Coordinates of C-alpha atoms in Angstrom, one line a residue:
M1 CA -0.7 0.5 14.9
K2 CA 0.8 -1.4 17.8
I3 CA 3.7 -3.8 17.6
F4 CA 5.2 -6.1 20.2
S5 CA 8.0 -8.6 20.1
K6 CA 8.7 -12.1 21.4
N7 CA 12.2 -13.3 22.4
L8 CA 14.8 -12.2 19.9
A9 CA 16.2 -15.1 17.9
V10 CA 18.5 -15.7 15.0
K11 CA 16.7 -15.8 11.6
V12 CA 18.2 -17.9 8.9
L13 CA 16.6 -17.5 5.5
G14 CA 17.0 -20.6 3.3
V15 CA 16.2 -21.0 -0.4
S16 CA 15.4 -24.3 -2.1
F17 CA 15.6 -24.6 -5.9
M18 CA 13.8 -27.1 -8.0
F19 CA 13.2 -27.3 -11.7
V20 CA 10.0 -28.8 -13.1
A21 CA 8.6 -29.8 -16.4
F22 CA 6.8 -27.0 -18.3
G23 CA 3.1 -27.0 -17.6
V24 CA 3.3 -28.4 -14.0
I25 CA 1.9 -26.1 -11.4
S26 CA 4.9 -26.2 -9.0
P27 CA 7.6 -23.8 -7.8
I28 CA 10.1 -23.0 -10.5
A29 CA 13.6 -21.8 -9.7
A30 CA 15.5 -19.3 -11.8
Y31 CA 18.8 -17.6 -12.4
A32 CA 19.6 -14.4 -10.6
A33 CA 18.7 -11.1 -12.3
T34 CA 19.4 -7.4 -11.8
S35 CA 16.8 -4.7 -11.6
P36 CA 17.6 -1.8 -14.1
S37 CA 17.4 1.8 -13.3
L38 CA 14.6 3.9 -14.9
G39 CA 16.5 7.2 -14.5
A40 CA 14.2 10.2 -15.4
A41 CA 11.2 7.8 -15.8
A42 CA 11.3 6.6 -12.2
S43 CA 8.8 9.1 -10.9
Y44 CA 6.2 8.2 -13.5
S45 CA 3.3 5.8 -13.1
V46 CA 2.0 6.2 -16.7
L47 CA 3.9 7.1 -19.9
S48 CA 2.5 7.0 -23.4
G49 CA 4.0 7.8 -26.8
A50 CA 0.6 8.3 -28.6
G51 CA -1.9 9.8 -26.1
A52 CA -4.0 8.4 -23.3
T53 CA -7.7 7.8 -22.8
N54 CA -9.5 7.6 -19.5
G55 CA -13.0 6.3 -19.7
G56 CA -15.3 3.7 -18.1
A57 CA -17.1 3.9 -14.8
G58 CA -15.5 5.3 -11.7
Q59 CA -12.4 7.4 -11.1
T60 CA -8.9 6.5 -12.3
T61 CA -6.3 7.2 -9.5
I62 CA -2.6 7.4 -10.3
S63 CA 0.0 7.8 -7.6
G64 CA 2.9 9.0 -9.6
D65 CA 3.6 11.3 -12.6
F66 CA 1.5 11.0 -15.8
G67 CA 3.3 11.7 -19.1
V68 CA 2.4 11.8 -22.8
Y69 CA 5.1 12.4 -25.4
P70 CA 5.5 13.3 -28.2
A71 CA 1.7 13.4 -28.5
A72 CA 0.0 15.7 -26.0
S73 CA -3.4 14.0 -26.4
Y74 CA -5.3 13.1 -23.3
T75 CA -9.1 12.3 -23.2
D76 CA -11.3 11.9 -20.1
G77 CA -14.5 9.9 -20.2
P78 CA -17.8 11.7 -19.5
A79 CA -18.3 9.9 -16.2
N80 CA -14.7 9.7 -15.2
T81 CA -11.9 11.9 -13.9
L82 CA -8.1 11.3 -13.8
F83 CA -6.9 11.8 -10.2
L84 CA -3.2 12.1 -9.5
T85 CA -2.7 11.6 -5.7
A86 CA 0.9 12.8 -5.6
G87 CA 2.3 13.2 -9.2
N88 CA 2.1 15.7 -12.0
P89 CA 0.7 15.7 -15.5
H90 CA 3.3 16.1 -18.3
L91 CA 1.6 16.4 -21.6
G92 CA 4.0 16.8 -24.6
D93 CA 6.5 18.7 -22.4
G94 CA 10.3 18.7 -22.7
P95 CA 13.2 18.6 -22.9
G96 CA 14.4 19.3 -19.4
F97 CA 14.9 17.3 -16.2
G98 CA 11.8 15.3 -15.2
T99 CA 9.8 16.0 -18.3
A100 CA 7.9 13.4 -20.3
Q101 CA 10.4 13.6 -23.1
D102 CA 13.3 12.8 -20.8
A103 CA 11.2 10.0 -19.2
Q104 CA 10.4 8.5 -22.5
A105 CA 14.1 8.5 -23.5
A106 CA 14.9 6.8 -20.2
Q107 CA 12.2 4.2 -20.8
L108 CA 13.5 3.3 -24.2
A109 CA 17.0 2.9 -22.8
V110 CA 15.8 0.4 -20.3
F111 CA 13.7 -1.4 -23.0
N112 CA 16.5 -1.7 -25.5
G113 CA 19.7 -1.5 -23.4
P114 CA 22.6 -1.1 -22.9
G115 CA 22.3 -1.2 -19.2
G116 CA 18.6 -2.2 -19.4
I117 CA 16.7 -5.4 -19.3
E118 CA 18.2 -6.8 -22.6
A119 CA 21.7 -6.3 -21.3
I120 CA 21.3 -8.6 -18.3
S121 CA 23.8 -11.4 -18.8
Q122 CA 22.0 -14.3 -17.0
P123 CA 20.2 -16.7 -19.3
C124 CA 16.4 -17.2 -19.3
T125 CA 14.9 -19.9 -17.1
N126 CA 12.6 -20.8 -20.0
I127 CA 13.0 -19.5 -23.6
N128 CA 11.7 -20.2 -27.1
L129 CA 8.5 -21.7 -25.7
P130 CA 5.1 -21.5 -27.3
T131 CA 2.6 -19.2 -25.7
W132 CA 3.2 -19.5 -22.0
D133 CA 0.3 -19.6 -19.5
L134 CA 1.6 -18.3 -16.2
T135 CA -1.6 -19.2 -14.3
G136 CA -1.0 -21.2 -11.1
L137 CA 2.8 -21.0 -11.3
V138 CA 5.1 -20.2 -8.4
L139 CA 8.2 -18.5 -9.6
D140 CA 11.4 -17.7 -7.8
P141 CA 13.4 -14.6 -8.8
G142 CA 14.9 -14.9 -12.3
V143 CA 14.5 -14.2 -16.0
Y144 CA 11.6 -15.8 -17.9
C145 CA 11.2 -15.5 -21.6
T146 CA 8.9 -16.6 -24.4
D147 CA 9.1 -15.9 -28.2
V148 CA 5.3 -15.5 -28.3
D149 CA 2.8 -14.4 -25.5
F150 CA 2.4 -14.5 -21.8
L151 CA -1.1 -15.5 -20.7
L152 CA -2.6 -15.1 -17.2
S153 CA -6.2 -16.0 -16.2
G154 CA -5.7 -16.7 -12.5
T155 CA -3.0 -16.3 -9.9
L156 CA 0.8 -16.0 -10.6
T157 CA 2.8 -16.3 -7.3
L158 CA 6.2 -14.7 -7.1
R159 CA 8.1 -16.3 -4.3
G160 CA 10.7 -14.2 -2.5
T161 CA 13.9 -15.6 -1.0
G162 CA 14.2 -13.1 1.9
S163 CA 16.0 -10.2 0.2
P164 CA 13.3 -7.8 -1.0
A165 CA 15.8 -5.4 -2.6
T166 CA 17.6 -8.0 -4.6
D167 CA 14.8 -10.5 -5.5
V168 CA 14.1 -9.6 -9.1
W169 CA 11.7 -11.1 -11.7
I170 CA 12.1 -10.2 -15.4
F171 CA 9.6 -11.4 -18.0
R172 CA 10.4 -11.0 -21.7
A173 CA 7.8 -11.7 -24.4
G174 CA 8.2 -11.7 -28.2
R175 CA 4.6 -10.5 -28.5
D176 CA 2.0 -9.7 -25.9
F177 CA 1.0 -10.1 -22.3
V178 CA -2.8 -10.9 -22.0
G179 CA -4.6 -11.0 -18.7
T180 CA -8.1 -12.4 -18.5
G181 CA -10.6 -13.8 -16.0
T182 CA -9.2 -13.3 -12.4
A183 CA -5.6 -12.6 -13.5
N184 CA -3.6 -11.4 -10.5
V185 CA 0.0 -11.4 -9.3
V186 CA 0.9 -11.9 -5.7
F187 CA 4.1 -12.3 -3.6
S188 CA 4.8 -15.0 -1.1
G189 CA 7.8 -15.7 1.1
T190 CA 9.8 -13.0 2.8
G191 CA 10.8 -11.0 -0.2
G192 CA 9.3 -9.5 -3.3
V193 CA 8.4 -5.9 -4.2
A194 CA 6.7 -4.4 -7.2
C195 CA 9.7 -2.3 -8.1
N196 CA 11.7 -5.4 -9.0
V197 CA 9.1 -7.0 -11.3
W198 CA 9.6 -6.2 -15.0
W199 CA 7.4 -7.0 -18.1
R200 CA 9.3 -6.3 -21.3
L201 CA 6.8 -6.8 -24.2
A202 CA 7.6 -6.5 -27.9
R203 CA 4.0 -5.6 -28.7
D204 CA 1.0 -5.0 -26.3
A205 CA -0.3 -5.5 -22.8
T206 CA -4.0 -6.0 -22.4
F207 CA -5.9 -6.7 -19.1
T208 CA -9.6 -7.3 -18.5
A209 CA -11.9 -6.0 -15.8
G210 CA -10.8 -6.6 -12.3
N211 CA -7.3 -7.9 -13.0
A212 CA -4.8 -7.1 -10.3
M213 CA -1.3 -6.7 -11.8
V214 CA 2.1 -6.0 -10.3
G215 CA 5.3 -4.6 -11.8
N216 CA 6.8 -2.3 -14.4
I217 CA 5.0 -2.9 -17.7
L218 CA 7.2 -1.8 -20.6
A219 CA 5.3 -2.3 -23.9
A220 CA 6.6 -1.4 -27.3
N221 CA 3.1 -0.6 -28.5
S222 CA -0.1 -0.1 -26.3
I223 CA -1.3 -0.9 -22.8
T224 CA -5.0 -1.4 -21.9
L225 CA -6.4 -1.8 -18.4
G226 CA -9.9 -3.1 -18.2
Q227 CA -12.7 -1.7 -16.0
G228 CA -11.5 -1.5 -12.4
A229 CA -8.2 -3.3 -13.0
T230 CA -5.4 -2.4 -10.6
L231 CA -1.7 -2.1 -11.2
N232 CA 0.9 -1.8 -8.4
G233 CA 3.6 -0.6 -10.7
R234 CA 4.0 1.4 -13.9
A235 CA 2.4 1.4 -17.3
F236 CA 4.8 2.5 -20.0
A237 CA 3.6 2.3 -23.7
Y238 CA 6.4 3.5 -26.0
T239 CA 4.7 4.0 -29.4
A240 CA 1.0 3.6 -28.9
A241 CA -1.7 4.7 -26.4
V242 CA -2.5 3.9 -22.8
T243 CA -6.2 3.1 -22.2
L244 CA -7.6 3.5 -18.7
L245 CA -11.0 2.5 -17.4
G246 CA -11.6 3.4 -13.8
N247 CA -8.3 2.0 -12.6
T248 CA -5.9 2.4 -9.7
I249 CA -2.2 2.6 -10.4
S250 CA -0.6 2.7 -7.0
G251 CA 3.0 2.2 -6.9
P252 CA 5.2 0.6 -7.5
T253 CA 5.7 -0.5 -3.9
C254 CA 9.4 -0.3 -3.1
V255 CA 11.7 -1.0 -0.2
V256 CA 15.2 0.0 0.7
P257 CA 18.1 -2.5 0.6
P258 CA 17.9 -5.5 3.0
P259 CA 17.6 -4.3 6.6
A260 CA 20.6 -4.3 8.8
P261 CA 20.7 -6.9 11.6
V262 CA 19.7 -5.7 15.0
S263 CA 21.7 -7.3 17.8
G264 CA 20.2 -8.0 21.2
S265 CA 20.7 -10.2 24.3
G266 CA 18.7 -13.0 22.7
G267 CA 20.5 -13.0 19.4
T268 CA 20.1 -11.2 16.1
I269 CA 17.1 -10.4 14.0
F270 CA 16.6 -8.8 10.7
A271 CA 14.3 -5.8 11.3
L272 CA 11.5 -6.7 8.9
I273 CA 8.6 -5.7 11.1
P274 CA 4.9 -6.0 10.1
N275 CA 2.6 -2.9 9.8
I276 CA -1.2 -3.1 9.6
N277 CA -3.7 -0.3 9.1
I278 CA -7.5 -0.2 9.6
T279 CA -10.2 2.2 8.5
K280 CA -13.6 1.9 10.2
I281 CA -16.8 3.5 8.7
P282 CA -20.3 3.2 10.2
N283 CA -23.4 3.1 7.9
P284 CA -25.3 5.3 8.5
L285 CA -23.1 7.9 10.2
S286 CA -25.9 9.1 12.4
L287 CA -29.4 8.1 13.5
P288 CA -31.2 11.5 13.8
L289 CA -34.7 9.8 14.4
G290 CA -33.5 7.7 17.3
P291 CA -32.2 4.1 17.8
G292 CA -31.5 2.0 14.7
Q293 CA -29.3 -0.5 12.9
I294 CA -25.7 0.4 12.2
T295 CA -23.3 -1.7 9.9
Y296 CA -19.6 -1.1 10.4
T297 CA -17.2 -1.8 7.6
Y298 CA -13.6 -2.3 8.4
T299 CA -10.9 -2.0 5.7
V300 CA -7.6 -3.6 6.6
T301 CA -4.4 -3.1 4.6
N302 CA -0.8 -4.2 4.9
I303 CA 1.5 -1.1 4.9
G304 CA 4.7 -3.0 5.8
Q305 CA 7.2 -5.1 3.9
V306 CA 6.0 -8.6 4.8
A307 CA 2.9 -10.8 4.5
M308 CA 1.1 -11.1 7.9
S309 CA -0.6 -14.2 9.4
N310 CA -3.1 -14.5 12.3
V311 CA -5.0 -11.5 11.0
W312 CA -8.2 -10.6 12.9
V313 CA -10.4 -7.6 13.7
K314 CA -12.3 -7.1 16.9
D315 CA -14.7 -4.3 18.1
D316 CA -15.3 -3.5 21.7
K317 CA -19.0 -2.8 21.2
C318 CA -19.9 -5.0 18.2
S319 CA -19.3 -8.7 18.9
N320 CA -20.0 -10.4 15.6
V321 CA -17.2 -8.9 13.4
G322 CA -16.8 -11.2 10.4
Y323 CA -14.3 -11.5 7.5
V324 CA -15.9 -10.7 4.1
L325 CA -13.3 -10.9 1.3
G326 CA -9.8 -9.8 0.2
D327 CA -7.5 -12.9 0.5
I328 CA -6.8 -13.1 -3.2
N329 CA -4.6 -16.2 -3.1
N330 CA -6.5 -17.8 -0.2
D331 CA -3.3 -18.4 1.8
S332 CA -4.7 -16.8 5.1
K333 CA -2.0 -14.2 4.9
L334 CA -2.5 -10.5 4.5
D335 CA -0.1 -9.8 1.6
T336 CA 1.2 -6.3 0.8
N337 CA -1.0 -6.0 -2.3
E338 CA -4.2 -7.1 -0.6
T339 CA -7.1 -5.3 1.1
W340 CA -9.3 -7.3 3.5
L341 CA -12.8 -6.3 4.4
Y342 CA -14.7 -7.1 7.6
S343 CA -18.2 -6.2 8.7
C344 CA -20.3 -6.0 11.9
A345 CA -23.9 -5.0 12.4
K346 CA -25.7 -3.9 15.6
T347 CA -28.5 -1.8 17.0
V348 CA -27.3 1.5 18.5
S349 CA -29.7 3.0 21.0
Q350 CA -27.7 6.0 22.1
T351 CA -24.8 8.0 20.9
E352 CA -21.6 6.0 21.4
T353 CA -18.0 5.7 20.3
N354 CA -16.6 2.2 19.7
T355 CA -13.1 1.0 19.0
A356 CA -12.0 -1.5 16.4
T357 CA -8.6 -3.3 16.6
A358 CA -6.8 -5.0 13.7
H359 CA -4.0 -7.5 14.4
G360 CA -1.4 -9.3 12.3
S361 CA 1.9 -11.0 12.9
Y362 CA 5.1 -12.0 11.2
S363 CA 8.0 -14.0 12.5
G364 CA 7.1 -13.4 16.2
W365 CA 6.4 -9.7 15.7
E366 CA 2.8 -8.5 16.4
T367 CA 1.2 -5.4 15.0
Y368 CA -2.0 -3.7 16.0
D369 CA -4.0 -0.7 14.7
N370 CA -7.0 0.9 16.3
A371 CA -9.8 3.0 14.8
N372 CA -12.7 4.7 16.6
A373 CA -16.0 5.8 15.2
T374 CA -18.8 7.8 16.7
V375 CA -22.5 7.3 15.8
V376 CA -24.8 10.1 16.8
V377 CA -28.4 9.1 17.9
A378 CA -31.4 11.5 18.1
V379 CA -29.4 14.5 17.0
S380 CA -29.5 16.0 13.5
I381 CA -25.8 16.3 12.9
V382 CA -23.3 14.2 11.0
P383 CA -20.0 13.8 12.8
P384 CA -16.8 14.2 10.7
L385 CA -14.3 11.5 10.0
I386 CA -10.7 11.7 9.0
H387 CA -8.1 9.0 8.3
L388 CA -4.3 9.3 8.3
L389 CA -1.8 6.8 6.9
K390 CA 1.8 7.6 7.7
T391 CA 4.6 5.7 5.9
P392 CA 8.4 6.1 6.2
S393 CA 10.6 6.0 3.1
V394 CA 12.7 3.4 4.9
F395 CA 11.9 1.0 7.7
T396 CA 15.5 0.3 8.7
L397 CA 18.6 2.5 8.6
P398 CA 22.2 1.4 8.9
A399 CA 24.0 1.7 12.2
G400 CA 24.5 5.3 13.0
G401 CA 21.2 6.4 11.3
G402 CA 20.4 8.6 8.4
S403 CA 17.6 10.5 6.6
V404 CA 14.0 9.4 6.6
T405 CA 11.1 11.1 4.7
Y406 CA 7.6 10.4 6.1
T407 CA 4.6 10.6 3.7
Y408 CA 1.2 11.3 5.3
T409 CA -1.8 10.4 3.2
V410 CA -5.1 12.0 4.5
T411 CA -8.5 11.0 3.4
N412 CA -12.1 11.7 4.4
P413 CA -14.1 8.5 5.0
G414 CA -17.1 10.5 6.1
S415 CA -19.6 12.6 4.2
A416 CA -19.0 16.1 5.6
P417 CA -16.2 18.1 3.8
L418 CA -13.4 19.0 6.2
S419 CA -12.0 22.4 6.6
G420 CA -8.7 23.4 8.3
V421 CA -7.1 20.1 7.5
K422 CA -3.5 19.9 8.8
V423 CA -0.9 17.3 9.7
T424 CA 1.6 17.5 12.5
D425 CA 4.3 15.1 13.8
D426 CA 5.6 14.9 17.4
K427 CA 9.2 14.2 16.2
C428 CA 9.3 15.8 12.7
A429 CA 9.0 19.5 12.9
T430 CA 8.2 20.7 9.4
V431 CA 5.3 18.9 7.7
T432 CA 4.5 20.4 4.3
D433 CA 2.2 19.8 1.4
S434 CA 3.9 17.2 -0.9
V435 CA 2.6 19.3 -3.8
P436 CA 2.3 23.0 -3.2
G437 CA -1.3 24.1 -3.1
Q438 CA -2.5 20.5 -2.5
F439 CA -2.8 19.0 -5.9
G440 CA -5.2 16.5 -4.3
D441 CA -7.8 19.3 -3.8
L442 CA -9.6 18.6 -7.0
N443 CA -12.1 21.4 -6.9
K444 CA -9.7 23.9 -5.3
N445 CA -12.1 24.8 -2.5
G446 CA -9.8 24.2 0.4
L447 CA -12.0 21.4 1.8
L448 CA -11.0 17.8 2.0
E449 CA -13.9 16.0 0.2
S450 CA -14.8 12.3 0.5
N451 CA -13.4 11.7 -3.0
E452 CA -10.1 13.4 -2.4
T453 CA -6.7 12.3 -1.1
W454 CA -4.3 14.9 0.3
T455 CA -0.6 14.1 0.9
F456 CA 2.0 15.8 3.2
V457 CA 5.7 15.1 3.7
C458 CA 8.3 15.6 6.4
S459 CA 12.0 14.7 6.5
S460 CA 14.1 14.0 9.6
N461 CA 17.6 12.6 10.4
L462 CA 17.4 9.7 12.9
T463 CA 20.3 8.5 15.0
K464 CA 18.4 5.8 17.0
T465 CA 15.3 3.7 16.7
T466 CA 12.4 6.1 16.7
T467 CA 8.7 5.8 17.0
N468 CA 6.9 9.1 16.1
I469 CA 3.3 9.9 15.7
G470 CA 1.6 11.9 12.9
T471 CA -1.7 13.6 13.7
A472 CA -4.3 14.7 11.1
E473 CA -7.2 16.9 12.0
G474 CA -10.1 18.6 10.2
R475 CA -13.3 20.3 11.1
A476 CA -17.0 20.0 10.0
N477 CA -20.3 20.8 11.5
G478 CA -18.6 22.6 14.5
L479 CA -16.7 19.5 15.4
T480 CA -13.1 18.4 15.0
A481 CA -12.0 14.9 13.8
I482 CA -8.5 13.6 14.6
D483 CA -6.6 10.6 13.6
F484 CA -3.2 9.4 14.7
S485 CA -0.7 7.3 12.7
P486 CA 2.6 6.2 14.2
A487 CA 5.7 4.8 12.4
V488 CA 8.7 2.9 13.6
V489 CA 12.1 3.2 11.9
V490 CA 14.8 0.8 13.3
V491 CA 18.4 2.1 13.7
P492 CA 20.7 -0.6 15.0
E493 CA 23.6 0.5 17.1
V494 CA 27.1 -0.8 16.6
L495 CA 27.3 -4.5 17.6
G496 CA 26.2 -5.2 21.1
V497 CA 23.1 -3.1 21.2
S498 CA 20.7 -4.1 24.0
T499 CA 17.1 -4.9 23.6
S500 CA 16.4 -1.4 25.0
N501 CA 16.9 -0.2 21.4
I502 CA 13.7 -1.9 20.4
P503 CA 10.8 0.6 20.3
G504 CA 8.7 0.9 23.4
F505 CA 5.6 2.8 24.5
P506 CA 5.1 6.0 22.5
N507 CA 3.6 9.0 24.3
T508 CA 0.2 9.2 22.6
G509 CA -1.3 11.6 25.2
F510 CA -4.1 9.3 26.1
P511 CA -4.6 5.6 27.2
P512 CA -5.6 3.0 24.6
E513 CA -9.1 2.4 26.0
D514 CA -12.1 3.7 24.0
K515 CA -13.7 7.0 24.7
N516 CA -17.5 7.3 25.0
V517 CA -19.2 10.5 24.0
N518 CA -22.4 11.3 25.9
W519 CA -24.7 13.7 24.2
G520 CA -27.8 15.0 25.9
G521 CA -29.0 17.1 23.0
V522 CA -28.0 19.9 20.7
G523 CA -27.0 22.2 23.6
I524 CA -24.2 19.8 24.6
L525 CA -22.6 19.8 21.1
A526 CA -20.5 22.8 21.9
S527 CA -18.8 20.9 24.6
L528 CA -17.5 18.2 22.3
A529 CA -14.0 19.3 21.3
F530 CA -12.8 16.3 19.3
L531 CA -13.9 13.1 17.6
I532 CA -10.9 10.9 17.7
S533 CA -10.1 8.0 15.4
S534 CA -6.8 6.7 16.7
S535 CA -3.8 4.5 15.9
L536 CA -1.5 3.5 18.8
I537 CA 1.8 1.6 19.1
V538 CA 2.4 -0.7 22.1
F539 CA 5.2 -3.2 22.6
Y540 CA 4.8 -6.2 25.0
R541 CA 5.4 -9.9 24.9
A542 CA 3.1 -12.1 22.8
S543 CA 0.7 -14.1 24.9
K544 CA -2.7 -14.1 23.1
V545 CA -3.4 -15.7 19.8
S546 CA -6.7 -15.4 18.1
P547 CA -8.2 -17.1 15.0
V548 CA -7.1 -16.0 11.5
K549 CA -9.6 -13.7 9.9

C-alpha cells in the first residue's frame, strides 16, 4: 500500500434531502436514527435459538463468534466445514460473560427494547405500506418500516452523508425479508458501515444463492443463506435455526467515530484516507518442463473506510492486465464490500519475478499496493507464497493519540504448506496469536495450508501519526516467502500542526523496484534466501492519472 496527497484543502460535506413517491427509483431521505448496542452479543457473527446447519458446496467462513442457545445442535454437511477465522464456538453454553446464553439475552433486548431498535423515538420514513420492494432504491440514513415484507432482487444503495459512525439505517418488517436474484446491498457517498445497518424482522430472513447482504439481521424466527451468499454483518435468529450453505460472514465492518480534522498549511482535511490491497497468484506456479504460458490473477480489495475511484492494476512484466469483474453496482468505484478481479497472460521463458501495482484514489488521496510473484522455469520446485493483510482498529485518533490494536490476517495463496509462520512489526513489539494455539490451524499440524487463515494481533499507544509495517514469513521447499503490509494511523496535533505530520516514506529496507531471481539450476536454490511479496507506502504529489479499471 502506498498513499500520497495533493494540496490540503477544506472539505465541506453537504447533504441534500428529497422525498419521492413510493415506487420511484430515486434517492429517499429519512429521519435520523440511533444505532443500538448489542452488549454481550457484539462479538458474535451467528446466533441461533434452535440449532444451526452447515451444508451445501464449499466451506462456510465466519469471522466472529458462533453461538447456539438453548439448543446445542450444530450439523455440518458432508462436503462442508465450518471455519471460524477469529471467533469461538459456543454451543449451549452459559451463563457467564461472553457465552451464547448471555449473547442471546442481549440480542432479545435489542430486538424488543427498551434501549433497542423499537425504543428509537424517530418516526419511520415509510410505514404501513404493502410488501416493499427495495430493489433499485437509494436510501439516506433513517428508519424504514413495513407491516409486511421487505423484498430485494437487485441492488439496494445506502447513501452515506459523510459521518460513518453516525449514519444509521434501520429496517423493520412485520413479517419477512426475502432476497432473490442478484440481491445485494452497497454503500455510496462518504459514509456507511455495516455495523450501523439493522434488519429487525418479526418472522424470517431468506436469501438465495449468491446474494450479498450487509448489516445486522435480527430475525424472530429463522435465517437461511443460500449457496455462496455473503453477509457483511451478523445473522441472529432468536427462536429458530440458522441454515448456512457455503457462505462467508465477514463482519460487520465497523469504524471509529468521525475522524478528527487534521490542520495544515493548506487548510483542514478530515483524515478519511483510502486503503487498497492486492493479492497476485500465477497459474501455474512453476514450469518444470521449460517455458510456457502463465496466467496471473490479481485480487483487489478495499480495506479502508471510503469507496475509491480511478482504480487500476499494472504489472511491470505483463502488459495486458485487464479488469474481469467485481464492480457490483457498476459505479466504477471500488466499494468497501467489493472485490475486483484482474487477469493477465504471458509466456514465461525463464525464471522471473514480476511486480503488480494496484491503485485507487479518494478526495485527492492516492493509495497503492504492490505484490510480487516468482515463477520458476525448468526447475522441479514450487515456490511458496504468503499474503499478509494488516488493519488497525482505528484509522484516526484524537489529538494527543491513544491506543491502537493491529490485526494481521495471514493466508497462503500458494500450494505448498508453510512452516515457521510468524508475524513481526517494526513499531509494535509484541505480536501474538489472536487465539492461543492458532484456532485457524484447522488440522492442528502447525502448517499454514492454502485453505487456512491465521490471525495475529498487536496493541500500541500512538502519540503521533504513525506508519508501521507488518511482516509475515513462512517456509516451504527450502525457501522462505515474505510479505509486508503497512498501516497508517493519523494523530492530529493541537491546532496548527504542520504538513510534516502527514505520513512520509516508511523504512521498508529495500527500494520499490522489482527484484529478479536468476536460477541456473537446482544447485543455485540454496542461495535464494527469500521470495518476497511486498506492500509499500510512499507519499508524493499526485501527477499521473490512469484509466479506471
